[in-house]
Amino acid sequence: VRLPSRILDSPFRMNQQTQDDLDALRNIEQRERNKDFIVQNQIHREKRRSVPRHPESHKLSHDVARINKSILKKEYKSFFSELSDHEEEEAPPQSFPTNSIAGFQAALLIESMKIQLRQNQHLKKLRLKFASKYERENYYHKLELQRRQTLMDIQ
Protein backbone atom coordinates (compact mmCIF):
# COMPACT_ATOMS: atom_id res chain seq x y z
CA VAL A 1 0.00 0.00 0.00
CA ARG A 2 1.57 3.30 -1.10
CA LEU A 3 1.20 6.42 0.97
CA PRO A 4 -1.08 9.16 -0.43
CA SER A 5 0.57 11.75 -2.70
CA ARG A 6 -0.01 14.70 -0.34
CA ILE A 7 2.28 13.02 2.21
CA LEU A 8 4.84 12.26 -0.47
CA ASP A 9 4.83 15.94 -1.51
CA SER A 10 5.27 17.19 2.06
CA PRO A 11 8.66 18.48 3.24
CA PHE A 12 9.01 15.37 5.43
CA ARG A 13 8.61 13.18 2.38
CA MET A 14 10.01 9.68 2.63
CA ASN A 15 12.51 8.63 0.09
CA GLN A 16 11.81 5.61 -2.12
CA GLN A 17 13.98 3.33 0.03
CA THR A 18 11.95 3.90 3.24
CA GLN A 19 8.73 3.48 1.26
CA ASP A 20 9.96 0.09 -0.04
CA ASP A 21 11.07 -0.93 3.45
CA LEU A 22 7.63 -0.09 4.81
CA ASP A 23 5.98 -2.11 2.05
CA ALA A 24 8.24 -5.07 2.77
CA LEU A 25 7.38 -4.89 6.49
CA ARG A 26 3.66 -4.77 5.72
CA ASN A 27 3.98 -7.77 3.40
CA ILE A 28 5.84 -9.76 6.05
CA GLU A 29 3.19 -8.93 8.68
CA GLN A 30 0.42 -9.92 6.28
CA ARG A 31 2.15 -13.22 5.50
CA GLU A 32 2.54 -13.97 9.23
CA ARG A 33 -1.14 -13.21 9.82
CA ASN A 34 -2.09 -15.52 6.93
CA LYS A 35 0.09 -18.30 8.34
CA ASP A 36 -1.52 -17.92 11.77
CA PHE A 37 -4.94 -18.01 10.18
CA ILE A 38 -4.11 -21.17 8.20
CA VAL A 39 -2.72 -22.89 11.30
CA GLN A 40 -5.82 -21.95 13.32
CA ASN A 41 -8.01 -23.33 10.54
CA GLN A 42 -6.10 -26.61 10.49
CA ILE A 43 -6.37 -26.97 14.28
CA HIS A 44 -10.09 -26.26 14.12
CA ARG A 45 -10.57 -28.76 11.29
CA GLU A 46 -8.66 -31.47 13.17
CA LYS A 47 -10.81 -30.91 16.27
CA ARG A 48 -13.95 -31.11 14.19
CA ARG A 49 -12.83 -34.35 12.52
CA SER A 50 -11.73 -36.07 15.71
CA VAL A 51 -14.95 -35.49 17.69
CA PRO A 52 -18.22 -36.69 16.15
CA ARG A 53 -20.94 -34.24 17.06
CA HIS A 54 -23.65 -36.60 18.35
CA PRO A 55 -22.43 -40.16 17.98
CA GLU A 56 -25.50 -41.69 19.68
CA SER A 57 -28.10 -39.92 17.58
CA HIS A 58 -26.12 -40.67 14.41
CA LYS A 59 -26.10 -44.39 15.22
CA LEU A 60 -29.77 -44.23 16.16
CA SER A 61 -30.81 -42.72 12.83
CA HIS A 62 -28.86 -45.45 11.03
CA ASP A 63 -30.65 -48.11 13.07
CA VAL A 64 -34.04 -46.56 12.32
CA ALA A 65 -33.23 -46.43 8.61
CA ARG A 66 -32.16 -50.08 8.68
CA ILE A 67 -35.34 -51.15 10.51
CA ASN A 68 -37.53 -49.18 8.09
CA LYS A 69 -35.73 -50.78 5.18
CA SER A 70 -36.31 -54.29 6.51
CA ILE A 71 -40.00 -53.52 7.19
CA LEU A 72 -40.39 -52.17 3.66
CA LYS A 73 -38.69 -55.25 2.20
CA LYS A 74 -41.11 -57.54 4.08
CA GLU A 75 -44.05 -55.41 2.97
CA TYR A 76 -42.96 -55.52 -0.67
CA LYS A 77 -42.43 -59.28 -0.56
CA SER A 78 -45.90 -59.84 0.92
CA PHE A 79 -47.39 -57.39 -1.59
CA PHE A 80 -45.89 -59.13 -4.61
CA SER A 81 -46.89 -62.55 -3.29
CA GLU A 82 -50.44 -61.19 -2.85
CA LEU A 83 -50.30 -59.84 -6.39
CA SER A 84 -49.41 -63.21 -7.83
CA ASP A 85 -52.20 -64.85 -5.75
CA HIS A 86 -54.73 -62.34 -7.09
CA GLU A 87 -53.70 -62.95 -10.66
CA GLU A 88 -54.40 -66.66 -10.25
CA GLU A 89 -57.84 -66.05 -8.69
CA GLU A 90 -59.06 -63.38 -11.11
CA ALA A 91 -61.32 -64.20 -14.00
CA PRO A 92 -59.85 -63.77 -17.47
CA PRO A 93 -59.75 -60.13 -18.58
CA GLN A 94 -62.72 -58.60 -20.38
CA SER A 95 -62.80 -60.06 -23.81
CA PHE A 96 -61.27 -57.87 -26.48
CA PRO A 97 -60.98 -59.01 -30.04
CA THR A 98 -57.38 -60.10 -29.37
CA ASN A 99 -57.01 -61.40 -32.90
CA SER A 100 -56.43 -57.76 -33.95
CA ILE A 101 -53.23 -56.02 -32.88
CA ALA A 102 -55.11 -52.97 -31.55
CA GLY A 103 -57.37 -55.17 -29.40
CA PHE A 104 -54.37 -57.04 -28.02
CA GLN A 105 -52.60 -53.76 -27.23
CA ALA A 106 -55.72 -52.45 -25.48
CA ALA A 107 -55.97 -55.60 -23.35
CA LEU A 108 -52.27 -55.35 -22.47
CA LEU A 109 -52.62 -51.67 -21.60
CA ILE A 110 -55.60 -52.33 -19.33
CA GLU A 111 -53.79 -55.16 -17.53
CA SER A 112 -50.66 -53.08 -17.04
CA MET A 113 -52.77 -50.18 -15.74
CA LYS A 114 -54.48 -52.50 -13.25
CA ILE A 115 -51.14 -53.73 -11.97
CA GLN A 116 -49.80 -50.17 -11.79
CA LEU A 117 -52.89 -49.09 -9.86
CA ARG A 118 -52.48 -51.92 -7.37
CA GLN A 119 -48.82 -51.09 -6.88
CA ASN A 120 -49.61 -47.41 -6.37
CA GLN A 121 -52.33 -48.18 -3.85
CA HIS A 122 -49.95 -50.41 -1.95
CA LEU A 123 -47.22 -47.76 -1.98
CA LYS A 124 -49.72 -45.23 -0.66
CA LYS A 125 -50.67 -47.64 2.14
CA LEU A 126 -46.99 -48.03 3.00
CA ARG A 127 -46.50 -44.28 2.99
CA LEU A 128 -49.52 -43.83 5.23
CA LYS A 129 -48.12 -46.39 7.64
CA PHE A 130 -45.11 -44.12 8.22
CA ALA A 131 -46.93 -40.81 7.69
CA SER A 132 -48.00 -38.28 10.28
CA LYS A 133 -51.60 -37.88 11.41
CA TYR A 134 -52.05 -34.71 9.34
CA GLU A 135 -50.76 -36.39 6.18
CA ARG A 136 -53.09 -39.33 6.77
CA GLU A 137 -56.17 -37.12 7.15
CA ASN A 138 -55.19 -35.15 4.07
CA TYR A 139 -54.78 -38.38 2.08
CA TYR A 140 -58.16 -39.78 3.14
CA HIS A 141 -59.81 -36.47 2.30
CA LYS A 142 -58.28 -36.59 -1.20
CA LEU A 143 -59.41 -40.21 -1.59
CA GLU A 144 -62.96 -39.26 -0.69
CA LEU A 145 -62.92 -36.41 -3.23
CA GLN A 146 -61.59 -38.78 -5.91
CA ARG A 147 -64.29 -41.34 -5.11
CA ARG A 148 -67.03 -38.70 -5.39
CA GLN A 149 -65.56 -37.47 -8.67
CA THR A 150 -65.52 -40.97 -10.18
CA LEU A 151 -69.11 -41.51 -9.04
CA MET A 152 -70.10 -38.25 -10.74
CA ASP A 153 -68.23 -39.32 -13.89
CA ILE A 154 -70.03 -42.66 -13.93
CA GLN A 155 -73.44 -41.00 -13.62
PDB file of C-alpha atoms in Angstrom:
ATOM      1  CA  VAL A   1       0.000   0.000   0.000  1.00  0.00           C
ATOM      2  CA  ARG A   2       1.573   3.299  -1.098  1.00  0.00           C
ATOM      3  CA  LEU A   3       1.199   6.419   0.971  1.00  0.00           C
ATOM      4  CA  PRO A   4      -1.082   9.158  -0.434  1.00  0.00           C
ATOM      5  CA  SER A   5       0.572  11.747  -2.703  1.00  0.00           C
ATOM      6  CA  ARG A   6      -0.014  14.697  -0.337  1.00  0.00           C
ATOM      7  CA  ILE A   7       2.284  13.019   2.211  1.00  0.00           C
ATOM      8  CA  LEU A   8       4.842  12.259  -0.470  1.00  0.00           C
ATOM      9  CA  ASP A   9       4.826  15.937  -1.515  1.00  0.00           C
ATOM     10  CA  SER A  10       5.273  17.186   2.064  1.00  0.00           C
ATOM     11  CA  PRO A  11       8.665  18.476   3.235  1.00  0.00           C
ATOM     12  CA  PHE A  12       9.008  15.365   5.434  1.00  0.00           C
ATOM     13  CA  ARG A  13       8.607  13.179   2.377  1.00  0.00           C
ATOM     14  CA  MET A  14      10.005   9.676   2.630  1.00  0.00           C
ATOM     15  CA  ASN A  15      12.507   8.626   0.092  1.00  0.00           C
ATOM     16  CA  GLN A  16      11.814   5.612  -2.119  1.00  0.00           C
ATOM     17  CA  GLN A  17      13.976   3.327   0.031  1.00  0.00           C
ATOM     18  CA  THR A  18      11.949   3.899   3.237  1.00  0.00           C
ATOM     19  CA  GLN A  19       8.735   3.476   1.256  1.00  0.00           C
ATOM     20  CA  ASP A  20       9.960   0.095  -0.043  1.00  0.00           C
ATOM     21  CA  ASP A  21      11.074  -0.927   3.447  1.00  0.00           C
ATOM     22  CA  LEU A  22       7.625  -0.090   4.812  1.00  0.00           C
ATOM     23  CA  ASP A  23       5.976  -2.110   2.048  1.00  0.00           C
ATOM     24  CA  ALA A  24       8.236  -5.067   2.767  1.00  0.00           C
ATOM     25  CA  LEU A  25       7.383  -4.887   6.487  1.00  0.00           C
ATOM     26  CA  ARG A  26       3.658  -4.766   5.720  1.00  0.00           C
ATOM     27  CA  ASN A  27       3.979  -7.768   3.403  1.00  0.00           C
ATOM     28  CA  ILE A  28       5.836  -9.761   6.048  1.00  0.00           C
ATOM     29  CA  GLU A  29       3.189  -8.927   8.678  1.00  0.00           C
ATOM     30  CA  GLN A  30       0.424  -9.918   6.276  1.00  0.00           C
ATOM     31  CA  ARG A  31       2.149 -13.220   5.501  1.00  0.00           C
ATOM     32  CA  GLU A  32       2.539 -13.969   9.228  1.00  0.00           C
ATOM     33  CA  ARG A  33      -1.143 -13.214   9.821  1.00  0.00           C
ATOM     34  CA  ASN A  34      -2.090 -15.516   6.935  1.00  0.00           C
ATOM     35  CA  LYS A  35       0.089 -18.303   8.339  1.00  0.00           C
ATOM     36  CA  ASP A  36      -1.521 -17.918  11.774  1.00  0.00           C
ATOM     37  CA  PHE A  37      -4.943 -18.007  10.178  1.00  0.00           C
ATOM     38  CA  ILE A  38      -4.111 -21.169   8.197  1.00  0.00           C
ATOM     39  CA  VAL A  39      -2.725 -22.892  11.305  1.00  0.00           C
ATOM     40  CA  GLN A  40      -5.824 -21.945  13.318  1.00  0.00           C
ATOM     41  CA  ASN A  41      -8.006 -23.326  10.536  1.00  0.00           C
ATOM     42  CA  GLN A  42      -6.100 -26.610  10.492  1.00  0.00           C
ATOM     43  CA  ILE A  43      -6.366 -26.971  14.277  1.00  0.00           C
ATOM     44  CA  HIS A  44     -10.090 -26.257  14.121  1.00  0.00           C
ATOM     45  CA  ARG A  45     -10.569 -28.757  11.291  1.00  0.00           C
ATOM     46  CA  GLU A  46      -8.664 -31.474  13.174  1.00  0.00           C
ATOM     47  CA  LYS A  47     -10.814 -30.913  16.265  1.00  0.00           C
ATOM     48  CA  ARG A  48     -13.952 -31.111  14.185  1.00  0.00           C
ATOM     49  CA  ARG A  49     -12.832 -34.348  12.525  1.00  0.00           C
ATOM     50  CA  SER A  50     -11.728 -36.067  15.714  1.00  0.00           C
ATOM     51  CA  VAL A  51     -14.947 -35.492  17.688  1.00  0.00           C
ATOM     52  CA  PRO A  52     -18.215 -36.693  16.154  1.00  0.00           C
ATOM     53  CA  ARG A  53     -20.944 -34.243  17.057  1.00  0.00           C
ATOM     54  CA  HIS A  54     -23.648 -36.595  18.350  1.00  0.00           C
ATOM     55  CA  PRO A  55     -22.435 -40.161  17.985  1.00  0.00           C
ATOM     56  CA  GLU A  56     -25.498 -41.690  19.683  1.00  0.00           C
ATOM     57  CA  SER A  57     -28.104 -39.916  17.577  1.00  0.00           C
ATOM     58  CA  HIS A  58     -26.120 -40.668  14.414  1.00  0.00           C
ATOM     59  CA  LYS A  59     -26.099 -44.385  15.225  1.00  0.00           C
ATOM     60  CA  LEU A  60     -29.772 -44.234  16.157  1.00  0.00           C
ATOM     61  CA  SER A  61     -30.809 -42.717  12.828  1.00  0.00           C
ATOM     62  CA  HIS A  62     -28.856 -45.447  11.031  1.00  0.00           C
ATOM     63  CA  ASP A  63     -30.655 -48.110  13.070  1.00  0.00           C
ATOM     64  CA  VAL A  64     -34.044 -46.556  12.325  1.00  0.00           C
ATOM     65  CA  ALA A  65     -33.235 -46.434   8.614  1.00  0.00           C
ATOM     66  CA  ARG A  66     -32.158 -50.080   8.679  1.00  0.00           C
ATOM     67  CA  ILE A  67     -35.341 -51.149  10.512  1.00  0.00           C
ATOM     68  CA  ASN A  68     -37.530 -49.177   8.093  1.00  0.00           C
ATOM     69  CA  LYS A  69     -35.726 -50.781   5.180  1.00  0.00           C
ATOM     70  CA  SER A  70     -36.313 -54.295   6.514  1.00  0.00           C
ATOM     71  CA  ILE A  71     -39.997 -53.518   7.194  1.00  0.00           C
ATOM     72  CA  LEU A  72     -40.393 -52.174   3.665  1.00  0.00           C
ATOM     73  CA  LYS A  73     -38.689 -55.247   2.202  1.00  0.00           C
ATOM     74  CA  LYS A  74     -41.109 -57.539   4.077  1.00  0.00           C
ATOM     75  CA  GLU A  75     -44.047 -55.407   2.971  1.00  0.00           C
ATOM     76  CA  TYR A  76     -42.960 -55.516  -0.666  1.00  0.00           C
ATOM     77  CA  LYS A  77     -42.434 -59.277  -0.561  1.00  0.00           C
ATOM     78  CA  SER A  78     -45.898 -59.836   0.915  1.00  0.00           C
ATOM     79  CA  PHE A  79     -47.387 -57.394  -1.594  1.00  0.00           C
ATOM     80  CA  PHE A  80     -45.886 -59.132  -4.607  1.00  0.00           C
ATOM     81  CA  SER A  81     -46.887 -62.553  -3.293  1.00  0.00           C
ATOM     82  CA  GLU A  82     -50.444 -61.186  -2.851  1.00  0.00           C
ATOM     83  CA  LEU A  83     -50.305 -59.837  -6.388  1.00  0.00           C
ATOM     84  CA  SER A  84     -49.411 -63.214  -7.835  1.00  0.00           C
ATOM     85  CA  ASP A  85     -52.203 -64.852  -5.749  1.00  0.00           C
ATOM     86  CA  HIS A  86     -54.735 -62.339  -7.090  1.00  0.00           C
ATOM     87  CA  GLU A  87     -53.702 -62.946 -10.657  1.00  0.00           C
ATOM     88  CA  GLU A  88     -54.405 -66.661 -10.254  1.00  0.00           C
ATOM     89  CA  GLU A  89     -57.844 -66.050  -8.689  1.00  0.00           C
ATOM     90  CA  GLU A  90     -59.056 -63.383 -11.107  1.00  0.00           C
ATOM     91  CA  ALA A  91     -61.324 -64.203 -14.001  1.00  0.00           C
ATOM     92  CA  PRO A  92     -59.847 -63.774 -17.465  1.00  0.00           C
ATOM     93  CA  PRO A  93     -59.755 -60.134 -18.579  1.00  0.00           C
ATOM     94  CA  GLN A  94     -62.718 -58.603 -20.377  1.00  0.00           C
ATOM     95  CA  SER A  95     -62.797 -60.062 -23.809  1.00  0.00           C
ATOM     96  CA  PHE A  96     -61.274 -57.867 -26.479  1.00  0.00           C
ATOM     97  CA  PRO A  97     -60.978 -59.008 -30.038  1.00  0.00           C
ATOM     98  CA  THR A  98     -57.379 -60.096 -29.370  1.00  0.00           C
ATOM     99  CA  ASN A  99     -57.014 -61.402 -32.896  1.00  0.00           C
ATOM    100  CA  SER A 100     -56.432 -57.764 -33.945  1.00  0.00           C
ATOM    101  CA  ILE A 101     -53.230 -56.024 -32.876  1.00  0.00           C
ATOM    102  CA  ALA A 102     -55.105 -52.972 -31.550  1.00  0.00           C
ATOM    103  CA  GLY A 103     -57.366 -55.172 -29.399  1.00  0.00           C
ATOM    104  CA  PHE A 104     -54.375 -57.043 -28.017  1.00  0.00           C
ATOM    105  CA  GLN A 105     -52.596 -53.759 -27.227  1.00  0.00           C
ATOM    106  CA  ALA A 106     -55.716 -52.450 -25.485  1.00  0.00           C
ATOM    107  CA  ALA A 107     -55.969 -55.598 -23.347  1.00  0.00           C
ATOM    108  CA  LEU A 108     -52.265 -55.345 -22.472  1.00  0.00           C
ATOM    109  CA  LEU A 109     -52.616 -51.671 -21.600  1.00  0.00           C
ATOM    110  CA  ILE A 110     -55.596 -52.329 -19.333  1.00  0.00           C
ATOM    111  CA  GLU A 111     -53.788 -55.164 -17.530  1.00  0.00           C
ATOM    112  CA  SER A 112     -50.660 -53.076 -17.038  1.00  0.00           C
ATOM    113  CA  MET A 113     -52.767 -50.181 -15.741  1.00  0.00           C
ATOM    114  CA  LYS A 114     -54.484 -52.500 -13.253  1.00  0.00           C
ATOM    115  CA  ILE A 115     -51.136 -53.733 -11.971  1.00  0.00           C
ATOM    116  CA  GLN A 116     -49.800 -50.174 -11.788  1.00  0.00           C
ATOM    117  CA  LEU A 117     -52.887 -49.087  -9.859  1.00  0.00           C
ATOM    118  CA  ARG A 118     -52.477 -51.924  -7.365  1.00  0.00           C
ATOM    119  CA  GLN A 119     -48.819 -51.093  -6.876  1.00  0.00           C
ATOM    120  CA  ASN A 120     -49.610 -47.405  -6.374  1.00  0.00           C
ATOM    121  CA  GLN A 121     -52.332 -48.184  -3.854  1.00  0.00           C
ATOM    122  CA  HIS A 122     -49.952 -50.409  -1.946  1.00  0.00           C
ATOM    123  CA  LEU A 123     -47.224 -47.763  -1.980  1.00  0.00           C
ATOM    124  CA  LYS A 124     -49.719 -45.232  -0.658  1.00  0.00           C
ATOM    125  CA  LYS A 125     -50.668 -47.641   2.140  1.00  0.00           C
ATOM    126  CA  LEU A 126     -46.992 -48.025   3.004  1.00  0.00           C
ATOM    127  CA  ARG A 127     -46.498 -44.275   2.994  1.00  0.00           C
ATOM    128  CA  LEU A 128     -49.520 -43.835   5.231  1.00  0.00           C
ATOM    129  CA  LYS A 129     -48.121 -46.385   7.642  1.00  0.00           C
ATOM    130  CA  PHE A 130     -45.112 -44.119   8.223  1.00  0.00           C
ATOM    131  CA  ALA A 131     -46.928 -40.810   7.693  1.00  0.00           C
ATOM    132  CA  SER A 132     -48.002 -38.276  10.276  1.00  0.00           C
ATOM    133  CA  LYS A 133     -51.604 -37.884  11.412  1.00  0.00           C
ATOM    134  CA  TYR A 134     -52.048 -34.713   9.341  1.00  0.00           C
ATOM    135  CA  GLU A 135     -50.757 -36.392   6.176  1.00  0.00           C
ATOM    136  CA  ARG A 136     -53.094 -39.332   6.767  1.00  0.00           C
ATOM    137  CA  GLU A 137     -56.168 -37.119   7.152  1.00  0.00           C
ATOM    138  CA  ASN A 138     -55.189 -35.155   4.066  1.00  0.00           C
ATOM    139  CA  TYR A 139     -54.782 -38.375   2.077  1.00  0.00           C
ATOM    140  CA  TYR A 140     -58.164 -39.780   3.144  1.00  0.00           C
ATOM    141  CA  HIS A 141     -59.808 -36.471   2.299  1.00  0.00           C
ATOM    142  CA  LYS A 142     -58.280 -36.589  -1.202  1.00  0.00           C
ATOM    143  CA  LEU A 143     -59.407 -40.207  -1.591  1.00  0.00           C
ATOM    144  CA  GLU A 144     -62.965 -39.258  -0.687  1.00  0.00           C
ATOM    145  CA  LEU A 145     -62.925 -36.408  -3.231  1.00  0.00           C
ATOM    146  CA  GLN A 146     -61.594 -38.778  -5.910  1.00  0.00           C
ATOM    147  CA  ARG A 147     -64.288 -41.338  -5.110  1.00  0.00           C
ATOM    148  CA  ARG A 148     -67.025 -38.704  -5.391  1.00  0.00           C
ATOM    149  CA  GLN A 149     -65.560 -37.465  -8.673  1.00  0.00           C
ATOM    150  CA  THR A 150     -65.519 -40.967 -10.178  1.00  0.00           C
ATOM    151  CA  LEU A 151     -69.109 -41.511  -9.035  1.00  0.00           C
ATOM    152  CA  MET A 152     -70.097 -38.255 -10.742  1.00  0.00           C
ATOM    153  CA  ASP A 153     -68.230 -39.325 -13.892  1.00  0.00           C
ATOM    154  CA  ILE A 154     -70.031 -42.664 -13.928  1.00  0.00           C
ATOM    155  CA  GLN A 155     -73.435 -41.000 -13.616  1.00  0.00           C
TER     156      GLN A 155
END
